[in-house]
Amino acid sequence: MSVLAPSAAYPRVVLFDLLTALLDSWTVWNGAAGSEAKGRAWRAEYLRLTYGCGAYRPYEELVEAAATAVGLPASAPQALESGWDDLPVWDGARELLAALRPHCRLGVVTNCSRRLGHRAAALLGVAWDVVVTSEEAGYYKPDPRPYQMALARLETPASQAAFVAGSGYDLFGTRKVGLRTYWHNRVGLALPQGAPTPAAQSPRLEGVLPWLAAPGAAPG
């Protein structure tokens, strides 16, 4: 494992949620469901199952169970997987990663199967230093173990790392681990009940770089 020279202005490691912080999975879920309303309902049920199960159950199984629960046909999960390699990248994501690459090691911590998680991570075109899926960690976020696995593989304490979340539920896990967290709340979700307040929040990624370089700075 290569060791990057530390920079006084940035943490040693920046970890990212993948499917909502860097990739627009909402569009693909909605398309597979047939409408935004159906896609949101499906995604909400999937999140309820995921965050409630803790120990890993096959990601594809949870996606299918959620579709059935909200009355979607079996073709919906099939359409979701068919569109997986076309998950859109949020504007600003590649630019942010390119700007951070000289200063920090970069990683992904995602609630996904290993197969689909690594395929999705490859869409960013980044040489990730670590990609941790829930399947590999054995638990779904916000259980602390997926975040801890990523930090352990990079031999970096949480105090020298930061996390960019796409879901407010990540805040439960990053608080337990001690990871300073920026919430890229692109679609304007409400903070989950009881969730800790993020260190910074914005519907855009442009604020991440100044926030990382100057801890406590408000996002742009």
Coordinates of N, CA and C in Angstrom, one line a residue:
M1 N 0.8 -1.2 0.0 CA 0.0 0.0 0.0 C 0.9 1.2 0.0
S2 N 0.7 2.1 -1.0 CA 1.4 3.3 -1.0 C 1.0 4.3 0.1
V3 N 2.0 5.1 0.6 CA 1.7 6.0 1.7 C 1.8 7.4 1.1
L4 N 0.8 8.2 1.2 CA 0.8 9.5 0.7 C 1.3 10.5 1.8
A5 N 2.2 11.4 1.4 CA 2.7 12.4 2.3 C 1.5 13.2 2.9
P6 N 1.4 13.4 4.2 CA 0.3 14.1 4.7 C 0.4 15.6 4.4
S7 N -0.8 16.2 4.3 CA -0.9 17.6 4.0 C -1.5 18.3 5.2
A8 N -1.0 19.4 5.7 CA -1.5 20.1 6.8 C -2.9 20.6 6.6
A9 N -3.3 20.8 5.3 CA -4.6 21.4 5.0 C -5.7 20.4 4.9
Y10 N -5.4 19.1 4.7 CA -6.4 18.1 4.4 C -6.2 16.9 5.4
P11 N -7.3 16.2 5.6 CA -7.2 14.9 6.3 C -6.4 13.9 5.5
R12 N -5.9 12.9 6.1 CA -5.1 11.9 5.4 C -6.0 11.1 4.5
V13 N -7.2 10.9 4.9 CA -8.2 10.0 4.2 C -9.5 10.7 4.1
V14 N -10.1 10.6 2.9 CA -11.5 11.0 2.8 C -12.3 9.8 2.2
L15 N -13.3 9.4 3.0 CA -14.2 8.3 2.6 C -15.5 8.9 2.1
F16 N -16.1 8.2 1.1 CA -17.4 8.6 0.5 C -18.4 7.5 0.5
D17 N -19.7 8.0 0.8 CA -20.8 7.1 0.4 C -20.8 7.2 -1.1
L18 N -21.3 6.1 -1.7 CA -21.1 6.0 -3.2 C -22.4 6.3 -3.9
L19 N -23.5 5.6 -3.6 CA -24.7 5.6 -4.4 C -25.6 6.8 -4.3
T20 N -25.3 7.6 -3.3 CA -26.1 8.9 -3.2 C -25.2 10.1 -3.1
A21 N -24.0 10.0 -2.6 CA -23.1 11.1 -2.5 C -22.3 11.4 -3.8
L22 N -22.0 10.4 -4.5 CA -21.2 10.6 -5.7 C -22.0 10.2 -7.0
L23 N -22.9 9.3 -6.9 CA -23.7 8.8 -8.0 C -25.2 9.1 -7.8
D24 N -25.8 9.4 -8.9 CA -27.3 9.7 -8.9 C -28.0 8.4 -9.1
S25 N -28.1 7.6 -8.0 CA -28.8 6.4 -8.1 C -30.3 6.6 -8.1
W26 N -30.8 7.8 -7.6 CA -32.2 8.1 -7.6 C -32.8 8.0 -9.0
T27 N -32.1 8.6 -10.0 CA -32.7 8.6 -11.3 C -32.9 7.2 -11.9
V28 N -31.9 6.3 -11.6 CA -32.0 4.9 -12.1 C -33.1 4.1 -11.4
W29 N -33.2 4.3 -10.0 CA -34.3 3.7 -9.3 C -35.6 4.1 -9.8
N30 N -35.8 5.4 -10.0 CA -37.1 6.0 -10.4 C -37.4 5.4 -11.8
G31 N -36.5 5.4 -12.7 CA -36.7 4.9 -14.0 C -37.1 3.4 -14.0
A32 N -36.4 2.6 -13.2 CA -36.8 1.2 -13.1 C -38.2 1.0 -12.5
A33 N -38.6 1.9 -11.6 CA -39.9 1.8 -11.0 C -41.0 2.3 -11.9
G34 N -40.7 3.2 -12.8 CA -41.7 3.7 -13.7 C -42.1 5.1 -13.4
S35 N -41.8 5.7 -12.2 CA -42.1 7.1 -11.9 C -41.3 7.5 -10.7
E36 N -41.2 8.8 -10.5 CA -40.4 9.2 -9.3 C -41.1 8.8 -8.0
A37 N -42.5 8.9 -8.0 CA -43.2 8.5 -6.8 C -43.0 7.1 -6.4
K38 N -43.1 6.2 -7.4 CA -42.9 4.8 -7.2 C -41.5 4.5 -6.8
G39 N -40.5 5.2 -7.4 CA -39.1 5.0 -7.1 C -38.8 5.4 -5.7
R40 N -39.3 6.6 -5.3 CA -39.1 7.0 -3.9 C -39.7 6.1 -2.9
A41 N -40.9 5.5 -3.1 CA -41.5 4.6 -2.2 C -40.7 3.3 -2.1
W42 N -40.2 2.8 -3.3 CA -39.4 1.6 -3.3 C -38.1 1.9 -2.6
R43 N -37.4 3.0 -2.8 CA -36.2 3.3 -2.2 C -36.3 3.4 -0.7
A44 N -37.4 4.1 -0.2 CA -37.7 4.2 1.2 C -37.8 2.9 1.9
E45 N -38.6 2.0 1.2 CA -38.7 0.6 1.8 C -37.4 -0.1 1.8
Y46 N -36.7 0.0 0.8 CA -35.3 -0.6 0.8 C -34.4 -0.1 1.9
L47 N -34.4 1.2 2.1 CA -33.6 1.8 3.2 C -34.1 1.3 4.5
R48 N -35.4 1.2 4.7 CA -35.9 0.7 6.0 C -35.4 -0.7 6.2
L49 N -35.5 -1.6 5.2 CA -35.0 -2.9 5.4 C -33.5 -3.0 5.6
T50 N -32.7 -2.2 4.9 CA -31.3 -2.2 5.0 C -30.8 -1.7 6.3
Y51 N -31.3 -0.5 6.8 CA -30.8 0.0 8.0 C -31.4 -0.7 9.2
G52 N -32.4 -1.6 9.0 CA -33.0 -2.3 10.1 C -32.3 -3.7 10.3
C53 N -31.7 -4.2 9.2 CA -31.2 -5.6 9.3 C -29.8 -5.7 9.9
G54 N -29.0 -4.7 9.8 CA -27.7 -4.7 10.5 C -26.8 -5.7 9.7
A55 N -26.7 -7.0 10.2 CA -25.9 -8.0 9.6 C -26.3 -8.2 8.2
Y56 N -25.3 -8.4 7.3 CA -25.5 -8.4 5.9 C -26.5 -9.5 5.4
R57 N -27.5 -9.1 4.7 CA -28.3 -10.0 3.8 C -28.0 -9.6 2.4
P58 N -28.1 -10.5 1.5 CA -27.8 -10.1 0.1 C -28.5 -8.9 -0.4
Y59 N -27.7 -7.9 -0.9 CA -28.3 -6.6 -1.3 C -29.4 -6.8 -2.4
E60 N -29.2 -7.7 -3.3 CA -30.2 -7.9 -4.4 C -31.5 -8.5 -3.8
E61 N -31.3 -9.3 -2.7 CA -32.5 -9.8 -2.0 C -33.3 -8.7 -1.4
L62 N -32.7 -7.8 -0.7 CA -33.4 -6.6 -0.1 C -34.0 -5.7 -1.1
V63 N -33.4 -5.5 -2.3 CA -33.9 -4.7 -3.3 C -35.2 -5.4 -3.8
E64 N -35.2 -6.7 -4.0 CA -36.4 -7.4 -4.5 C -37.5 -7.4 -3.5
A65 N -37.1 -7.6 -2.2 CA -38.1 -7.6 -1.1 C -38.8 -6.2 -1.0
A66 N -38.0 -5.2 -1.2 CA -38.6 -3.8 -1.1 C -39.6 -3.6 -2.3
A67 N -39.2 -4.0 -3.5 CA -40.0 -3.9 -4.6 C -41.4 -4.6 -4.4
T68 N -41.3 -5.8 -3.9 CA -42.5 -6.6 -3.7 C -43.4 -5.9 -2.6
A69 N -42.8 -5.3 -1.6 CA -43.5 -4.7 -0.5 C -44.3 -3.5 -1.0
V70 N -43.8 -2.8 -2.0 CA -44.5 -1.6 -2.4 C -45.3 -1.8 -3.7
G71 N -45.4 -3.1 -4.1 CA -46.3 -3.5 -5.2 C -45.7 -3.4 -6.6
L72 N -44.3 -3.3 -6.7 CA -43.7 -3.3 -8.0 C -43.5 -4.7 -8.5
P73 N -43.5 -4.8 -9.9 CA -43.3 -6.2 -10.5 C -41.8 -6.6 -10.4
A74 N -41.6 -7.9 -10.6 CA -40.2 -8.4 -10.6 C -39.3 -7.7 -11.7
S75 N -40.0 -7.1 -12.7 CA -39.2 -6.5 -13.7 C -38.5 -5.2 -13.2
A76 N -38.9 -4.6 -12.1 CA -38.3 -3.4 -11.6 C -36.9 -3.7 -11.1
P77 N -36.6 -4.7 -10.2 CA -35.3 -4.9 -9.8 C -34.4 -5.3 -11.0
Q78 N -35.0 -6.0 -12.0 CA -34.2 -6.4 -13.1 C -33.8 -5.2 -13.9
A79 N -34.7 -4.2 -14.0 CA -34.4 -3.0 -14.8 C -33.3 -2.2 -14.0
L80 N -33.4 -2.2 -12.7 CA -32.4 -1.5 -11.9 C -31.0 -2.0 -12.2
E81 N -30.9 -3.4 -12.2 CA -29.5 -3.9 -12.4 C -29.1 -3.7 -13.9
S82 N -30.1 -3.7 -14.8 CA -29.7 -3.5 -16.2 C -29.1 -2.1 -16.4
G83 N -29.6 -1.1 -15.6 CA -29.1 0.2 -15.7 C -28.0 0.6 -14.8
W84 N -27.4 -0.4 -14.1 CA -26.4 -0.2 -13.1 C -25.1 0.5 -13.7
D85 N -24.7 0.0 -14.8 CA -23.5 0.6 -15.4 C -23.7 2.0 -16.0
D86 N -24.9 2.4 -16.0 CA -25.3 3.8 -16.5 C -25.6 4.7 -15.4
L87 N -25.3 4.4 -14.1 CA -25.6 5.3 -13.0 C -24.9 6.6 -13.3
P88 N -25.7 7.7 -13.3 CA -25.1 9.0 -13.6 C -24.2 9.5 -12.4
V89 N -23.1 10.2 -12.8 CA -22.2 10.8 -11.8 C -22.7 12.2 -11.5
W90 N -22.9 12.5 -10.2 CA -23.3 13.9 -9.9 C -22.2 14.9 -10.4
D91 N -22.7 16.0 -10.9 CA -21.8 17.0 -11.4 C -20.9 17.5 -10.3
G92 N -19.7 17.7 -10.6 CA -18.7 18.1 -9.6 C -18.0 16.9 -8.9
A93 N -18.5 15.7 -9.0 CA -17.9 14.6 -8.3 C -16.5 14.3 -8.8
R94 N -16.4 14.1 -10.1 CA -15.1 13.8 -10.7 C -14.0 14.9 -10.4
E95 N -14.5 16.1 -10.5 CA -13.6 17.3 -10.2 C -13.1 17.3 -8.8
L96 N -14.0 17.0 -7.9 CA -13.7 17.0 -6.5 C -12.6 15.9 -6.2
L97 N -12.9 14.7 -6.7 CA -11.9 13.6 -6.5 C -10.6 13.9 -7.1
A98 N -10.6 14.5 -8.3 CA -9.3 14.9 -8.9 C -8.5 15.9 -8.1
A99 N -9.3 16.8 -7.5 CA -8.6 17.9 -6.7 C -8.1 17.3 -5.4
L100 N -8.7 16.3 -4.8 CA -8.3 15.7 -3.6 C -7.2 14.7 -3.8
R101 N -7.1 14.1 -4.9 CA -6.2 13.0 -5.2 C -4.7 13.3 -4.8
P102 N -4.2 14.5 -5.0 CA -2.8 14.8 -4.7 C -2.6 14.9 -3.1
H103 N -3.7 15.1 -2.4 CA -3.6 15.4 -1.0 C -4.0 14.3 0.0
C104 N -4.9 13.5 -0.5 CA -5.5 12.5 0.4 C -5.6 11.1 -0.2
R105 N -5.7 10.1 0.6 CA -6.1 8.8 0.1 C -7.7 8.8 0.1
L106 N -8.2 8.1 -0.9 CA -9.7 8.2 -1.1 C -10.3 6.8 -1.1
G107 N -11.5 6.7 -0.5 CA -12.1 5.4 -0.3 C -13.6 5.5 -0.4
V108 N -14.3 4.4 -0.6 CA -15.7 4.3 -0.7 C -16.2 3.3 0.4
V109 N -17.3 3.7 1.1 CA -18.0 2.8 2.0 C -19.4 2.7 1.6
T110 N -19.9 1.6 1.1 CA -21.2 1.6 0.4 C -22.0 0.4 0.9
N111 N -23.3 0.7 1.0 CA -24.3 -0.4 1.3 C -24.7 -1.1 0.0
C112 N -23.9 -2.1 -0.3 CA -24.1 -2.8 -1.6 C -23.5 -4.2 -1.6
S113 N -23.8 -5.0 -2.5 CA -23.0 -6.2 -2.7 C -21.6 -5.9 -3.3
R114 N -20.7 -6.8 -3.1 CA -19.4 -6.6 -3.6 C -19.4 -6.5 -5.1
R115 N -20.2 -7.3 -5.8 CA -20.2 -7.3 -7.2 C -20.7 -5.9 -7.8
L116 N -21.9 -5.5 -7.2 CA -22.4 -4.2 -7.8 C -21.7 -3.0 -7.2
G117 N -21.2 -3.1 -6.0 CA -20.5 -2.0 -5.4 C -19.2 -1.6 -6.1
H118 N -18.4 -2.6 -6.5 CA -17.2 -2.4 -7.2 C -17.4 -1.9 -8.6
R119 N -18.5 -2.4 -9.2 CA -18.9 -1.9 -10.6 C -19.2 -0.4 -10.5
A120 N -20.0 -0.1 -9.5 CA -20.4 1.3 -9.4 C -19.2 2.2 -9.1
A121 N -18.3 1.8 -8.2 CA -17.2 2.6 -7.8 C -16.3 2.9 -9.1
A122 N -16.2 1.9 -10.0 CA -15.4 2.1 -11.2 C -15.9 3.2 -12.1
L123 N -17.2 3.5 -12.0 CA -17.8 4.6 -12.8 C -17.1 5.9 -12.6
L124 N -16.5 6.1 -11.4 CA -15.9 7.4 -11.2 C -14.6 7.6 -11.8
G125 N -14.0 6.6 -12.3 CA -12.7 6.7 -13.0 C -11.5 7.0 -12.1
V126 N -11.6 6.6 -10.8 CA -10.6 6.9 -9.8 C -9.9 5.7 -9.4
A127 N -8.6 5.8 -9.1 CA -7.9 4.7 -8.5 C -8.1 4.7 -7.0
W128 N -9.2 4.1 -6.5 CA -9.5 4.1 -5.1 C -8.5 3.4 -4.3
D129 N -8.2 4.0 -3.1 CA -7.3 3.3 -2.2 C -8.0 2.2 -1.4
V130 N -9.3 2.3 -1.3 CA -10.1 1.2 -0.7 C -11.5 1.4 -1.1
V131 N -12.2 0.2 -1.3 CA -13.6 0.2 -1.6 C -14.2 -0.9 -0.6
V132 N -15.0 -0.5 0.3 CA -15.6 -1.4 1.2 C -17.1 -1.5 1.0
T133 N -17.6 -2.7 0.7 CA -19.1 -2.9 0.6 C -19.6 -3.6 1.8
S134 N -20.9 -3.5 2.0 CA -21.5 -4.1 3.2 C -21.3 -5.6 3.2
E135 N -21.3 -6.2 2.0 CA -21.0 -7.6 1.9 C -19.7 -8.0 2.4
E136 N -18.7 -7.2 2.1 CA -17.3 -7.5 2.6 C -17.2 -7.3 4.1
A137 N -17.9 -6.2 4.6 CA -17.8 -5.9 6.0 C -18.7 -6.8 6.8
G138 N -19.7 -7.4 6.2 CA -20.6 -8.3 6.9 C -21.8 -7.6 7.6
Y139 N -21.8 -6.2 7.4 CA -22.9 -5.4 8.1 C -23.2 -4.3 7.1
Y140 N -24.4 -3.8 7.3 CA -24.8 -2.6 6.6 C -24.6 -1.4 7.4
K141 N -24.2 -0.3 6.8 CA -24.2 1.0 7.5 C -25.7 1.3 7.9
P142 N -25.9 2.0 9.1 CA -24.9 2.7 9.8 C -24.1 1.9 10.9
D143 N -24.2 0.6 10.9 CA -23.3 -0.1 11.8 C -21.9 0.4 11.6
P144 N -21.1 0.6 12.7 CA -19.8 1.2 12.5 C -18.8 0.3 11.8
R145 N -19.0 -1.0 11.6 CA -18.0 -1.9 11.1 C -17.6 -1.6 9.7
P146 N -18.5 -1.2 8.7 CA -18.0 -0.9 7.4 C -17.0 0.3 7.4
Y147 N -17.3 1.3 8.1 CA -16.4 2.5 8.2 C -15.1 2.1 8.8
Q148 N -15.2 1.3 9.9 CA -14.0 0.9 10.6 C -13.1 0.0 9.7
M149 N -13.7 -0.8 8.9 CA -12.9 -1.7 8.0 C -12.1 -0.8 7.0
A150 N -12.8 0.2 6.4 CA -12.1 1.1 5.5 C -10.9 1.8 6.2
L151 N -11.1 2.3 7.4 CA -10.0 3.0 8.1 C -8.9 2.0 8.5
A152 N -9.3 0.8 8.8 CA -8.3 -0.2 9.2 C -7.4 -0.6 8.0
R153 N -8.1 -0.7 6.8 CA -7.3 -1.1 5.6 C -6.3 0.0 5.2
L154 N -6.7 1.3 5.6 CA -5.8 2.4 5.2 C -4.9 2.8 6.4
E155 N -5.0 2.0 7.5 CA -4.2 2.2 8.7 C -4.2 3.7 9.2
T156 N -5.5 4.2 9.2 CA -5.7 5.6 9.6 C -6.8 5.7 10.6
P157 N -6.5 6.5 11.7 CA -7.6 6.7 12.7 C -8.6 7.6 12.2
A158 N -9.8 7.5 12.8 CA -10.9 8.4 12.4 C -10.6 9.8 12.6
S159 N -9.8 10.2 13.5 CA -9.4 11.6 13.8 C -8.6 12.2 12.6
Q160 N -8.1 11.4 11.7 CA -7.3 11.9 10.6 C -8.0 11.6 9.3
A161 N -9.4 11.4 9.4 CA -10.2 11.1 8.2 C -11.4 12.0 8.2
A162 N -12.2 12.0 7.1 CA -13.4 12.6 7.0 C -14.3 11.8 6.1
F163 N -15.6 12.0 6.2 CA -16.6 11.2 5.4 C -17.6 12.2 4.7
V164 N -17.9 11.9 3.5 CA -18.9 12.6 2.7 C -20.1 11.7 2.5
A165 N -21.2 12.0 3.2 CA -22.4 11.2 3.2 C -23.3 11.6 2.1
G166 N -24.1 10.6 1.7 CA -25.2 11.0 0.8 C -26.6 10.8 1.4
S167 N -26.6 10.0 2.5 CA -27.8 9.8 3.3 C -27.6 10.3 4.7
G168 N -28.7 10.8 5.3 CA -28.6 11.2 6.7 C -28.4 10.1 7.6
Y169 N -28.7 8.9 7.2 CA -28.5 7.7 8.1 C -27.1 7.4 8.4
D170 N -26.2 7.8 7.4 CA -24.8 7.6 7.6 C -24.3 8.4 8.9
L171 N -25.0 9.4 9.3 CA -24.6 10.2 10.4 C -24.6 9.4 11.7
F172 N -25.5 8.4 11.8 CA -25.5 7.6 13.0 C -24.2 6.8 13.1
G173 N -23.8 6.3 12.0 CA -22.5 5.5 12.0 C -21.3 6.3 12.1
T174 N -21.2 7.4 11.4 CA -20.0 8.2 11.5 C -19.8 8.8 12.8
R175 N -20.9 9.1 13.5 CA -20.7 9.7 14.9 C -20.1 8.6 15.8
K176 N -20.6 7.4 15.7 CA -20.0 6.3 16.5 C -18.6 6.1 16.3
V177 N -18.2 6.2 15.0 CA -16.8 6.0 14.7 C -15.9 7.2 14.9
G178 N -16.5 8.4 15.0 CA -15.7 9.6 15.2 C -15.3 10.3 13.9
L179 N -16.0 10.0 12.8 CA -15.7 10.6 11.5 C -16.4 11.9 11.3
R180 N -15.7 13.0 11.1 CA -16.2 14.3 10.7 C -17.0 14.1 9.4
T181 N -18.2 14.6 9.3 CA -19.1 14.3 8.2 C -19.7 15.5 7.5
Y182 N -19.6 15.5 6.2 CA -20.3 16.5 5.3 C -21.4 15.7 4.7
W183 N -22.6 16.3 4.8 CA -23.8 15.6 4.1 C -24.1 16.3 2.8
H184 N -23.8 15.6 1.7 CA -24.2 16.0 0.4 C -25.7 15.6 0.2
N185 N -26.5 16.5 0.6 CA -28.0 16.2 0.6 C -28.6 16.7 -0.7
R186 N -28.3 16.0 -1.8 CA -28.6 16.5 -3.1 C -30.1 16.6 -3.3
V187 N -30.9 15.7 -2.8 CA -32.4 15.8 -3.1 C -33.2 16.3 -2.0
G188 N -32.5 17.0 -1.0 CA -33.3 17.7 0.0 C -34.0 16.8 1.0
L189 N -33.4 15.7 1.5 CA -34.1 14.8 2.4 C -34.1 15.5 3.8
A190 N -35.0 15.1 4.6 CA -35.1 15.5 6.0 C -34.0 14.7 6.8
L191 N -33.5 15.4 7.9 CA -32.6 14.7 8.8 C -33.3 13.6 9.5
P192 N -32.9 12.3 9.4 CA -33.6 11.3 10.1 C -33.8 11.6 11.6
Q193 N -34.9 11.1 12.2 CA -35.2 11.4 13.6 C -34.1 10.8 14.5
G194 N -33.5 11.7 15.3 CA -32.5 11.2 16.2 C -31.1 11.2 15.7
A195 N -30.9 11.6 14.4 CA -29.6 11.6 13.8 C -28.8 12.8 14.3
P196 N -27.5 12.6 14.4 CA -26.6 13.7 14.8 C -26.6 14.8 13.6
T197 N -26.3 16.0 14.0 CA -26.2 17.0 13.0 C -24.9 16.9 12.3
P198 N -24.9 17.0 10.9 CA -23.6 16.9 10.2 C -22.7 18.1 10.5
A199 N -21.4 18.0 10.3 CA -20.5 19.1 10.5 C -20.8 20.2 9.4
A200 N -21.3 19.7 8.3 CA -21.6 20.7 7.2 C -22.7 19.9 6.3
Q201 N -23.5 20.7 5.6 CA -24.5 20.1 4.8 C -24.8 21.1 3.6
S202 N -24.9 20.5 2.4 CA -25.2 21.3 1.2 C -25.8 20.4 0.1
P203 N -26.6 20.9 -0.7 CA -27.1 20.1 -1.9 C -26.1 20.0 -3.0
R204 N -24.9 20.6 -2.8 CA -23.9 20.5 -3.9 C -22.6 20.0 -3.3
L205 N -21.7 19.6 -4.2 CA -20.4 19.1 -3.8 C -19.3 20.1 -3.7
E206 N -19.6 21.3 -4.3 CA -18.6 22.3 -4.4 C -18.1 22.8 -3.0
G207 N -18.9 22.6 -2.0 CA -18.4 23.0 -0.6 C -17.5 22.0 0.1
V208 N -17.3 20.8 -0.5 CA -16.6 19.8 0.2 C -15.1 20.2 0.3
L209 N -14.5 20.7 -0.8 CA -13.1 20.9 -0.8 C -12.7 22.0 0.2
P210 N -13.4 23.2 0.2 CA -13.0 24.2 1.3 C -13.3 23.7 2.7
W211 N -14.3 22.9 2.8 CA -14.6 22.3 4.2 C -13.5 21.4 4.6
L212 N -13.0 20.6 3.8 CA -11.9 19.7 4.2 C -10.6 20.5 4.4
A213 N -10.4 21.5 3.6 CA -9.1 22.3 3.8 C -9.2 23.2 5.0
A214 N -10.4 23.6 5.4 CA -10.5 24.5 6.6 C -11.6 23.9 7.4
P215 N -11.3 23.0 8.4 CA -12.3 22.4 9.2 C -13.3 23.5 9.8
G216 N -14.6 23.2 9.8 CA -15.5 24.1 10.3 C -16.0 25.2 9.4
A217 N -15.4 25.3 8.2 CA -15.9 26.3 7.2 C -17.3 25.8 6.7
A218 N -18.1 26.8 6.4 CA -19.4 26.5 5.9 C -19.3 26.1 4.4
P219 N -20.2 25.1 4.0 CA -20.1 24.7 2.6 C -20.6 25.8 1.6
G220 N -20.1 25.8 0.4 CA -20.5 26.7 -0.6 C -21.7 26.4 -1.3

